[in-house]
Coordinates of N, CA and C in Angstrom, one line a residue:
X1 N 26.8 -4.6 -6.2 CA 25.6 -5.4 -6.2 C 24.8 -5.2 -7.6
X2 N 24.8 -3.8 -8.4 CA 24.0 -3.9 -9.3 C 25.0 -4.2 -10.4
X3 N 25.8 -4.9 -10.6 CA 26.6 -5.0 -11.5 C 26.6 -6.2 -11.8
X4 N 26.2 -6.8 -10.1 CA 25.6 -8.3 -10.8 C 24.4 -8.7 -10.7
X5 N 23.4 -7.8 -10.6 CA 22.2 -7.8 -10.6 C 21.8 -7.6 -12.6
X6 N 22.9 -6.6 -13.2 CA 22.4 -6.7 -14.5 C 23.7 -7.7 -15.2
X7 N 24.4 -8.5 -14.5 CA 25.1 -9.6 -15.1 C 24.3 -10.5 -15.2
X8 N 23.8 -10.4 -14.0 CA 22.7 -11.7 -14.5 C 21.3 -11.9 -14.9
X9 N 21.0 -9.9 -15.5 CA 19.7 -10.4 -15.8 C 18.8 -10.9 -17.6
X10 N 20.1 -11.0 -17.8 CA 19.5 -12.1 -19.2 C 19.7 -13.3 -19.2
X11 N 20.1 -14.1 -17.6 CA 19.6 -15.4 -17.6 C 18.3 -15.7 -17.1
X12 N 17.3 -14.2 -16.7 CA 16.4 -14.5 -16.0 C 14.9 -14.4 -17.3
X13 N 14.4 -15.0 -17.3 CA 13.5 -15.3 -18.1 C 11.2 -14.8 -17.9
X14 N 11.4 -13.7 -16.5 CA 10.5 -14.1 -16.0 C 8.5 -13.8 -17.0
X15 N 7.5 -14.6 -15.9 CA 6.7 -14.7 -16.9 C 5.3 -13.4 -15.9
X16 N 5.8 -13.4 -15.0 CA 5.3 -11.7 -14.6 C 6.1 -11.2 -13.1
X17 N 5.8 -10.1 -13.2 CA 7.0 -9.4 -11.9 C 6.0 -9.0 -10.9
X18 N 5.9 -8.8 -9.9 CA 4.9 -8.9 -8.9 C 5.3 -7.2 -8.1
X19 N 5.1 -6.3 -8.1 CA 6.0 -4.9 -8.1 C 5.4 -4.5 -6.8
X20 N 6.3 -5.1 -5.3 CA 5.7 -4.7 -4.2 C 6.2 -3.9 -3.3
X21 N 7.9 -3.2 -4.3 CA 8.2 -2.0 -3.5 C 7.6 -0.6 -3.9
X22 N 7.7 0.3 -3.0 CA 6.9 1.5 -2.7 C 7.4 2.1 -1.1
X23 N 7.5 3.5 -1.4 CA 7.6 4.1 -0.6 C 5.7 4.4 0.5
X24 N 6.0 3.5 1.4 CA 4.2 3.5 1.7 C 4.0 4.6 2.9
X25 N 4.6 5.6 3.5 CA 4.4 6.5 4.2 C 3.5 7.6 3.8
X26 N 2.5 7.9 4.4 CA 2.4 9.2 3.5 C 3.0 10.5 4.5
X27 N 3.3 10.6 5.8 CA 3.9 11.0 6.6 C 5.5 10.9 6.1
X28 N 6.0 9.8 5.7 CA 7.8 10.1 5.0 C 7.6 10.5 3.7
X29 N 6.9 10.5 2.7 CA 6.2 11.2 1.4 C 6.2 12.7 1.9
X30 N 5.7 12.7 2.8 CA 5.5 14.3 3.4 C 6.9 14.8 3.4
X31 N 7.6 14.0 3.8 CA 9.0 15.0 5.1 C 10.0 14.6 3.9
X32 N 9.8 13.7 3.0 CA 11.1 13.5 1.7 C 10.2 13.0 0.8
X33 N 9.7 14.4 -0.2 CA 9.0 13.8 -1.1 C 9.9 13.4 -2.5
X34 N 11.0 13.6 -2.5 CA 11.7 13.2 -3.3 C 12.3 11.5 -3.6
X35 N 12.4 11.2 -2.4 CA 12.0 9.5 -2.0 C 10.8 8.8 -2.7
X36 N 9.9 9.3 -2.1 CA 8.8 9.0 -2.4 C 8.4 9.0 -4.5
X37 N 8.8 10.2 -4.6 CA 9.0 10.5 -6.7 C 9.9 9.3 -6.9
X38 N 11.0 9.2 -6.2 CA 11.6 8.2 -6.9 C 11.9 7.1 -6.5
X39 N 11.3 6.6 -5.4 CA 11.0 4.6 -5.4 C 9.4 4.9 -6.3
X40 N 8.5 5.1 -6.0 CA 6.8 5.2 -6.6 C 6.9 5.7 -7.8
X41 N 7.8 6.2 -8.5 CA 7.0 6.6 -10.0 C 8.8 5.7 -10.7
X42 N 10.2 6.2 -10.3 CA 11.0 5.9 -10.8 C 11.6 4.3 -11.0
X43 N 11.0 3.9 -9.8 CA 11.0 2.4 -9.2 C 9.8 1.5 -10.5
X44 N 8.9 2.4 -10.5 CA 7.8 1.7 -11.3 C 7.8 1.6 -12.7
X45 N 8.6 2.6 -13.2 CA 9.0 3.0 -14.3 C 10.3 2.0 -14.8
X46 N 11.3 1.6 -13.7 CA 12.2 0.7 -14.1 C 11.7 -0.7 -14.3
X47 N 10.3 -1.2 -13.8 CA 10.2 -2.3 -13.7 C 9.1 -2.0 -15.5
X48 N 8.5 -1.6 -15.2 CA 7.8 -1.3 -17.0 C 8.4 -1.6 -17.7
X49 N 10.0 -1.1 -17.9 CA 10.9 -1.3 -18.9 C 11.5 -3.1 -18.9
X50 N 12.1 -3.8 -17.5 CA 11.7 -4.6 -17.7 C 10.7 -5.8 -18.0
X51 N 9.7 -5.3 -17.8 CA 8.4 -5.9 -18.4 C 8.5 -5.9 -19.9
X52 N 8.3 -4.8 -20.5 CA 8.3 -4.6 -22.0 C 9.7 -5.7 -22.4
X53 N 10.3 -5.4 -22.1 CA 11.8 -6.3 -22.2 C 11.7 -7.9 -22.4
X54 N 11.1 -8.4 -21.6 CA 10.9 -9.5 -21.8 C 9.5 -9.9 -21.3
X55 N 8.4 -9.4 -21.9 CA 7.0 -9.3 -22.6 C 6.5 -10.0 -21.8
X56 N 6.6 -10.0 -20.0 CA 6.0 -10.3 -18.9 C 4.9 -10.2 -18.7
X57 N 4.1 -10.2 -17.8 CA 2.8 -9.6 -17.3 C 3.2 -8.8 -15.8
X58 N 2.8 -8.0 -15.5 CA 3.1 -6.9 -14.3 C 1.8 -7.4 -13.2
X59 N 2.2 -7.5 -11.9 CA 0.5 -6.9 -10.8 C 1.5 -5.7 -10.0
X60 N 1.0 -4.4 -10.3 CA 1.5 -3.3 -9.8 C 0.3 -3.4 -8.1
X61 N 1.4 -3.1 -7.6 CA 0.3 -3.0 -5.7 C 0.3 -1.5 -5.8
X62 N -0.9 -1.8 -5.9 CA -1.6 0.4 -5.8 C -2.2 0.8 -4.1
X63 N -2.6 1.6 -4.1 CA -2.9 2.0 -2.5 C -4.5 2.8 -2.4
X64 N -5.1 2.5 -1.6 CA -6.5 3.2 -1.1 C -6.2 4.7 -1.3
X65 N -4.6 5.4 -1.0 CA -4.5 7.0 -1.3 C -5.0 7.5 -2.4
X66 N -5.1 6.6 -3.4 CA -5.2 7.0 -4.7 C -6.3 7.9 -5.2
X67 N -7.2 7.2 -4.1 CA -9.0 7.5 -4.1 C -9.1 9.3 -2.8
X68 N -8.0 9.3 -2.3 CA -7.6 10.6 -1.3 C -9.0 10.0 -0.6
X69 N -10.0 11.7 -0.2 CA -10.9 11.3 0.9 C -12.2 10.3 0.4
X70 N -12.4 9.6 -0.3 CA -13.3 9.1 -1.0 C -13.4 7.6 -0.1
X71 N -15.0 7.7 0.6 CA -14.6 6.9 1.9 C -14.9 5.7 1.0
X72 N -16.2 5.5 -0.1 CA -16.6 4.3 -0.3 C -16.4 4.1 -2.0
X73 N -15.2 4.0 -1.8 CA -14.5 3.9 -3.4 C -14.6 2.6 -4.1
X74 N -14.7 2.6 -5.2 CA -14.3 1.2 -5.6 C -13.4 1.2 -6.9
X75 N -12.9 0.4 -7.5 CA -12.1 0.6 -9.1 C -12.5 1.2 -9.8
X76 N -13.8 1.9 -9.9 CA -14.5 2.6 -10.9 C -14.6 3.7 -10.1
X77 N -14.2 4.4 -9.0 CA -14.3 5.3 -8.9 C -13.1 6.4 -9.0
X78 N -13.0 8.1 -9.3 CA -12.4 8.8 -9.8 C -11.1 9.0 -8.4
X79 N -10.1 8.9 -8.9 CA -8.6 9.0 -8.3 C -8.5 10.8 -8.1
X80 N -8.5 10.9 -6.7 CA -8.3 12.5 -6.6 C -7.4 12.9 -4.9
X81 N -6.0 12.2 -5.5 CA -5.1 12.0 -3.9 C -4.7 13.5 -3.6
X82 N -4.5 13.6 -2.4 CA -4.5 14.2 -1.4 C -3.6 14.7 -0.7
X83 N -2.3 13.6 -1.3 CA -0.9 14.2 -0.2 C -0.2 13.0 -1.4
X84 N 1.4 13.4 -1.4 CA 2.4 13.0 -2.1 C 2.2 11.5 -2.2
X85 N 2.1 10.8 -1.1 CA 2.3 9.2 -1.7 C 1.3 8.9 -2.5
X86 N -0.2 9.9 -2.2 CA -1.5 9.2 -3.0 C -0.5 9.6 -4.4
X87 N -0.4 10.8 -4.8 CA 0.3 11.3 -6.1 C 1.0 10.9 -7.0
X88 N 2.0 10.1 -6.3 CA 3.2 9.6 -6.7 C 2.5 8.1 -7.2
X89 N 2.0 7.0 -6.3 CA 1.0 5.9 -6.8 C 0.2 6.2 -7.5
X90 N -0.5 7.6 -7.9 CA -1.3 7.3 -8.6 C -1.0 8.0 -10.3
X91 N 0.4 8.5 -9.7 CA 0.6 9.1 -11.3 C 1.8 7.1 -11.7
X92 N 1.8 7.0 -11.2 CA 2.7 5.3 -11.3 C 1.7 4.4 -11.8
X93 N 0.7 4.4 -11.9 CA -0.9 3.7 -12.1 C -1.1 4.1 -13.6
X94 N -1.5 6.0 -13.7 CA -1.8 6.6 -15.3 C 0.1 5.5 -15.7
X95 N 0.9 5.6 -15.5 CA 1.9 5.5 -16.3 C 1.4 3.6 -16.8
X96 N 1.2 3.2 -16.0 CA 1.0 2.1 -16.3 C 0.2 1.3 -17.2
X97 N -0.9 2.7 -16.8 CA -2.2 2.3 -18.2 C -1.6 2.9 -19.5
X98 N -1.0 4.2 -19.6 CA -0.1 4.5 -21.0 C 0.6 3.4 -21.5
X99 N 1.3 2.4 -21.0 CA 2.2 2.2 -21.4 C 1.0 0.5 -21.8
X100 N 0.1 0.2 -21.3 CA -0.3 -0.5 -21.4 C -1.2 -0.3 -22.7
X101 N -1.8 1.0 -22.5 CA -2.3 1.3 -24.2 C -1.5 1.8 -25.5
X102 N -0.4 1.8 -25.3 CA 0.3 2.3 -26.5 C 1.7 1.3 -26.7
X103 N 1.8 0.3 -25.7 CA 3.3 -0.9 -25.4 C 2.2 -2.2 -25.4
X104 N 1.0 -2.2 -25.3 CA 0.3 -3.6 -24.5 C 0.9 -4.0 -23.7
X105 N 1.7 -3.3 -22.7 CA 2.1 -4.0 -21.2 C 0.5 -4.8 -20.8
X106 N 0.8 -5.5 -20.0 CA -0.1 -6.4 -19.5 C 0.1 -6.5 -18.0
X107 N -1.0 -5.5 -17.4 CA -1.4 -5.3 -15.9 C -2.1 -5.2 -15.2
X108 N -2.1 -5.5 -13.9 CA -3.3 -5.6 -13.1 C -2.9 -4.9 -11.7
X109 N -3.8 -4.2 -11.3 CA -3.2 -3.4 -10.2 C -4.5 -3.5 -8.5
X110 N -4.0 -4.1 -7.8 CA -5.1 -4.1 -6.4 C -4.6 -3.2 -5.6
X111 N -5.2 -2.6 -5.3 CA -5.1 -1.5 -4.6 C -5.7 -1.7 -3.0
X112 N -4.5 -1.7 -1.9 CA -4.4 -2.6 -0.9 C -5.2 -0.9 0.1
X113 N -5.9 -1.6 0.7 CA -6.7 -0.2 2.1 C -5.9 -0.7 3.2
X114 N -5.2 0.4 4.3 CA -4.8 0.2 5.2 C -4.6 -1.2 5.7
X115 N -3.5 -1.7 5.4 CA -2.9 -3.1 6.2 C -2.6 -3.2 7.3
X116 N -3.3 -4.0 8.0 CA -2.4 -4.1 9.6 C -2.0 -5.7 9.7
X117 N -1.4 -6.0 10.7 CA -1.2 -7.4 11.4 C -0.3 -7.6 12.1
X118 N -0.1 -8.5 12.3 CA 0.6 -9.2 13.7 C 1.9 -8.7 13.2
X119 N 2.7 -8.4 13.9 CA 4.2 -8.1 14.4 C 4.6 -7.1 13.8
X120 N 3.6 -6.4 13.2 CA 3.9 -4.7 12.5 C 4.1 -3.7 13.5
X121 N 5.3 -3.0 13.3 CA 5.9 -2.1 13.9 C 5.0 -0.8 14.5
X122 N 4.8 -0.4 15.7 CA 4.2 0.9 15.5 C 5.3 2.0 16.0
X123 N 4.7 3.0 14.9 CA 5.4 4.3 15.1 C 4.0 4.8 14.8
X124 N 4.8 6.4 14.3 CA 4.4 7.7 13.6 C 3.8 7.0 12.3
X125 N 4.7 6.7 11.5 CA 5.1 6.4 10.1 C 3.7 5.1 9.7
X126 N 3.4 4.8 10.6 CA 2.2 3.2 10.5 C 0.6 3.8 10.5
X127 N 0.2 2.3 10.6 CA -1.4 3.1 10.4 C -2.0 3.7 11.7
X128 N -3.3 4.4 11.6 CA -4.0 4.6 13.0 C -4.3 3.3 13.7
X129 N -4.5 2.4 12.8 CA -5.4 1.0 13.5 C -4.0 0.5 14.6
X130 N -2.9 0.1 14.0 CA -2.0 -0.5 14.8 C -1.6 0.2 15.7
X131 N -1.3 1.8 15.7 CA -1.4 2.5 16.6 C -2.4 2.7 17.7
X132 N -3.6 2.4 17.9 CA -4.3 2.2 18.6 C -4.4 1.0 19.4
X133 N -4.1 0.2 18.4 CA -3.9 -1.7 19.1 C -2.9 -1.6 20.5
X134 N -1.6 -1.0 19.9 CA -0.3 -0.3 20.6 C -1.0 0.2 21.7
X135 N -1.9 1.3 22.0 CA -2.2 2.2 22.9 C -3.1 0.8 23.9
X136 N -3.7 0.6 23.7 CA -4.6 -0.5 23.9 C -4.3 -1.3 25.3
X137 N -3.1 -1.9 24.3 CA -2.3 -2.8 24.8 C -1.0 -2.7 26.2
X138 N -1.0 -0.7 26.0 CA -0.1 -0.4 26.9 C -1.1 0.6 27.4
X139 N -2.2 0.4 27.9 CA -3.3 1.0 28.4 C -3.4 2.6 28.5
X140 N -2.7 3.2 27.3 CA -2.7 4.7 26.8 C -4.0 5.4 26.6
X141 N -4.6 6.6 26.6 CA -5.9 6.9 25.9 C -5.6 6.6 24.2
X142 N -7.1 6.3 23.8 CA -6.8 6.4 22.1 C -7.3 7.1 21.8
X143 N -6.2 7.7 20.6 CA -6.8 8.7 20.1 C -7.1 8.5 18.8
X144 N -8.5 9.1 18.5 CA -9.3 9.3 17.3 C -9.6 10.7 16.6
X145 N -9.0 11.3 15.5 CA -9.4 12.3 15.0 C -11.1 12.2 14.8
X146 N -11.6 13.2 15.0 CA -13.3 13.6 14.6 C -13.1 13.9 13.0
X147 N -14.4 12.9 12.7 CA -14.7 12.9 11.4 C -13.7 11.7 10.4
X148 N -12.9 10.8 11.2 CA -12.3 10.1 10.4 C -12.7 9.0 10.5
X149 N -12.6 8.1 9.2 CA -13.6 6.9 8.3 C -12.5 6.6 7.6
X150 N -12.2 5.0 7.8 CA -10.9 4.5 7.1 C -11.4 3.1 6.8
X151 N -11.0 2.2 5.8 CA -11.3 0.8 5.7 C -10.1 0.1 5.8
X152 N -9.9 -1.0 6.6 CA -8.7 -1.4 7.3 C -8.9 -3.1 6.2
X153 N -7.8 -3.8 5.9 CA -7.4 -4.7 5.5 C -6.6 -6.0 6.1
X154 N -7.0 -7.3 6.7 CA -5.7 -8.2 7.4 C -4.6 -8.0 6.4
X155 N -3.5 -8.4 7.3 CA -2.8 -8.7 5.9 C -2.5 -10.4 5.3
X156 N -3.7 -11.0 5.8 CA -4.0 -12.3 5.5 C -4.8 -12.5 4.2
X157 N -5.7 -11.6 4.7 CA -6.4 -11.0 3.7 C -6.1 -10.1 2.2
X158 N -5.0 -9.3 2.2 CA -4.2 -8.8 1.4 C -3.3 -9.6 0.7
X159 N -2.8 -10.9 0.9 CA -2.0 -11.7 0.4 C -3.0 -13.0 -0.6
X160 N -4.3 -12.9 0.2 CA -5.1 -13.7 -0.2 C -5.6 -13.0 -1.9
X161 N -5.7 -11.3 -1.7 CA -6.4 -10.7 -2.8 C -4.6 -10.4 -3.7
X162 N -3.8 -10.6 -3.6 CA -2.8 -10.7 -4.4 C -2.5 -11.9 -5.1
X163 N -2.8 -13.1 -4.6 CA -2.7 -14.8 -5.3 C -3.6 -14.8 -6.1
X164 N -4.6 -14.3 -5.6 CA -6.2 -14.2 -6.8 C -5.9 -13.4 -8.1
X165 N -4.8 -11.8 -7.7 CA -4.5 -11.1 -8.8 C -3.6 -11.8 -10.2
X166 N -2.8 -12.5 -9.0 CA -1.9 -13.1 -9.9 C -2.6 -14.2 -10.8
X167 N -3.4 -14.8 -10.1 CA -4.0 -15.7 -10.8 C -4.8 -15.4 -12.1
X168 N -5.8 -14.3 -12.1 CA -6.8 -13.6 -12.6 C -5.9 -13.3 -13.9
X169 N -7.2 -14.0 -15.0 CA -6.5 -13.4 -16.7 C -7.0 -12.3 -17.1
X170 N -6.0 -11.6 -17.2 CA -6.5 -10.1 -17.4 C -5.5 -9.3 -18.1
X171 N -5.9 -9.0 -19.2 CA -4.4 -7.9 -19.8 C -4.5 -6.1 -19.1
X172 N -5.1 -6.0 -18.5 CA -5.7 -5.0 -17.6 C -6.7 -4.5 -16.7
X173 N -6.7 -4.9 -15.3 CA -7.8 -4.6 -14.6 C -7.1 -3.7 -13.0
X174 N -7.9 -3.2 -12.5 CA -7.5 -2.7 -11.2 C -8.6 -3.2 -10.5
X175 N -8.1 -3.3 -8.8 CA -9.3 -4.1 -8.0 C -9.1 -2.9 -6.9

């Protein structure tokens, strides 16, 4: 497969890469953090290079971890994650502004808060919100840790703030 993935990739000409894999667990981050180092920083890092390569524009999808416990964060606020996936996204973010200040990569990064919606799987590995919907629905108690404050996202909503990113002229912004 990758042999014709790089056969054919100098017929591919693209004019930006939209970079929406990621290891998004922070519970499989936890149990294989090596996974997590290498789709989130190694994964991010291969797509950089083809960016610089053919002088694309990037929208990197960053994550709410980034901000760890910081309930009412916004793009201007200071990045101080908490557990491996925040880490791994947010050392894949610094890489991206490096390479953007010293390559002029050209990037924009939205940083998506807990996604839920329709036909999402629940486990372990998912959010509280859909896990709860789950309990809900099969008339379980729900359970709420004390003291937890989270900002949840449609993912109608999420797709809507990713058309806008792509849209949006910007040789570097985070949202």
């Amino acid at each position: 497969f990758y042999k014709q993935v790089y056969k054919e990739e100098n017929k591919i000409k693209p004019d930006m890469i939209v970079l929406l894999a990621s290891e998004v667990s922070r519970l499989s981050a936890e149990e294989i953090p090596s996974r997590a180092i290498n789709v989130n920083i190694n994964g991010c890092y291969n797509v950089i290079t083809a960016c610089l390569k053919y002088d694309c524009q990037l929208v990197y999808i960053g994550t709410s971890e980034e901000y760890g416990d910081l309930l009412c964060s916004n793009e201007y606020s200071d990045c101080v994650p908490i557990n491996i996936y925040g880490l791994t996204k947010n050392f894949a973010t610094n890489l991206l502004y490096y390479y953007h200040r010293q390559f002029d990569l050209k990037c924009r990064i939205p940083r998506i808060f807990m996604c839920y919606g329709e036909g999402e799987v629940t486990n372990n590995y998912r959010s509280m919100l859909s896990r709860m919907i789950d309990d809900i629905c099969y008339g379980r108690k729900i359970s709420i840790h004390k003291g937890t404050k989270r900002q949840w996202c449609h993912i109608d909503d999420v797709i809507d703030g990713i058309v806008r990113v792509i849209e949006y002229d910007s040789n570097w912004d985070i949202f």
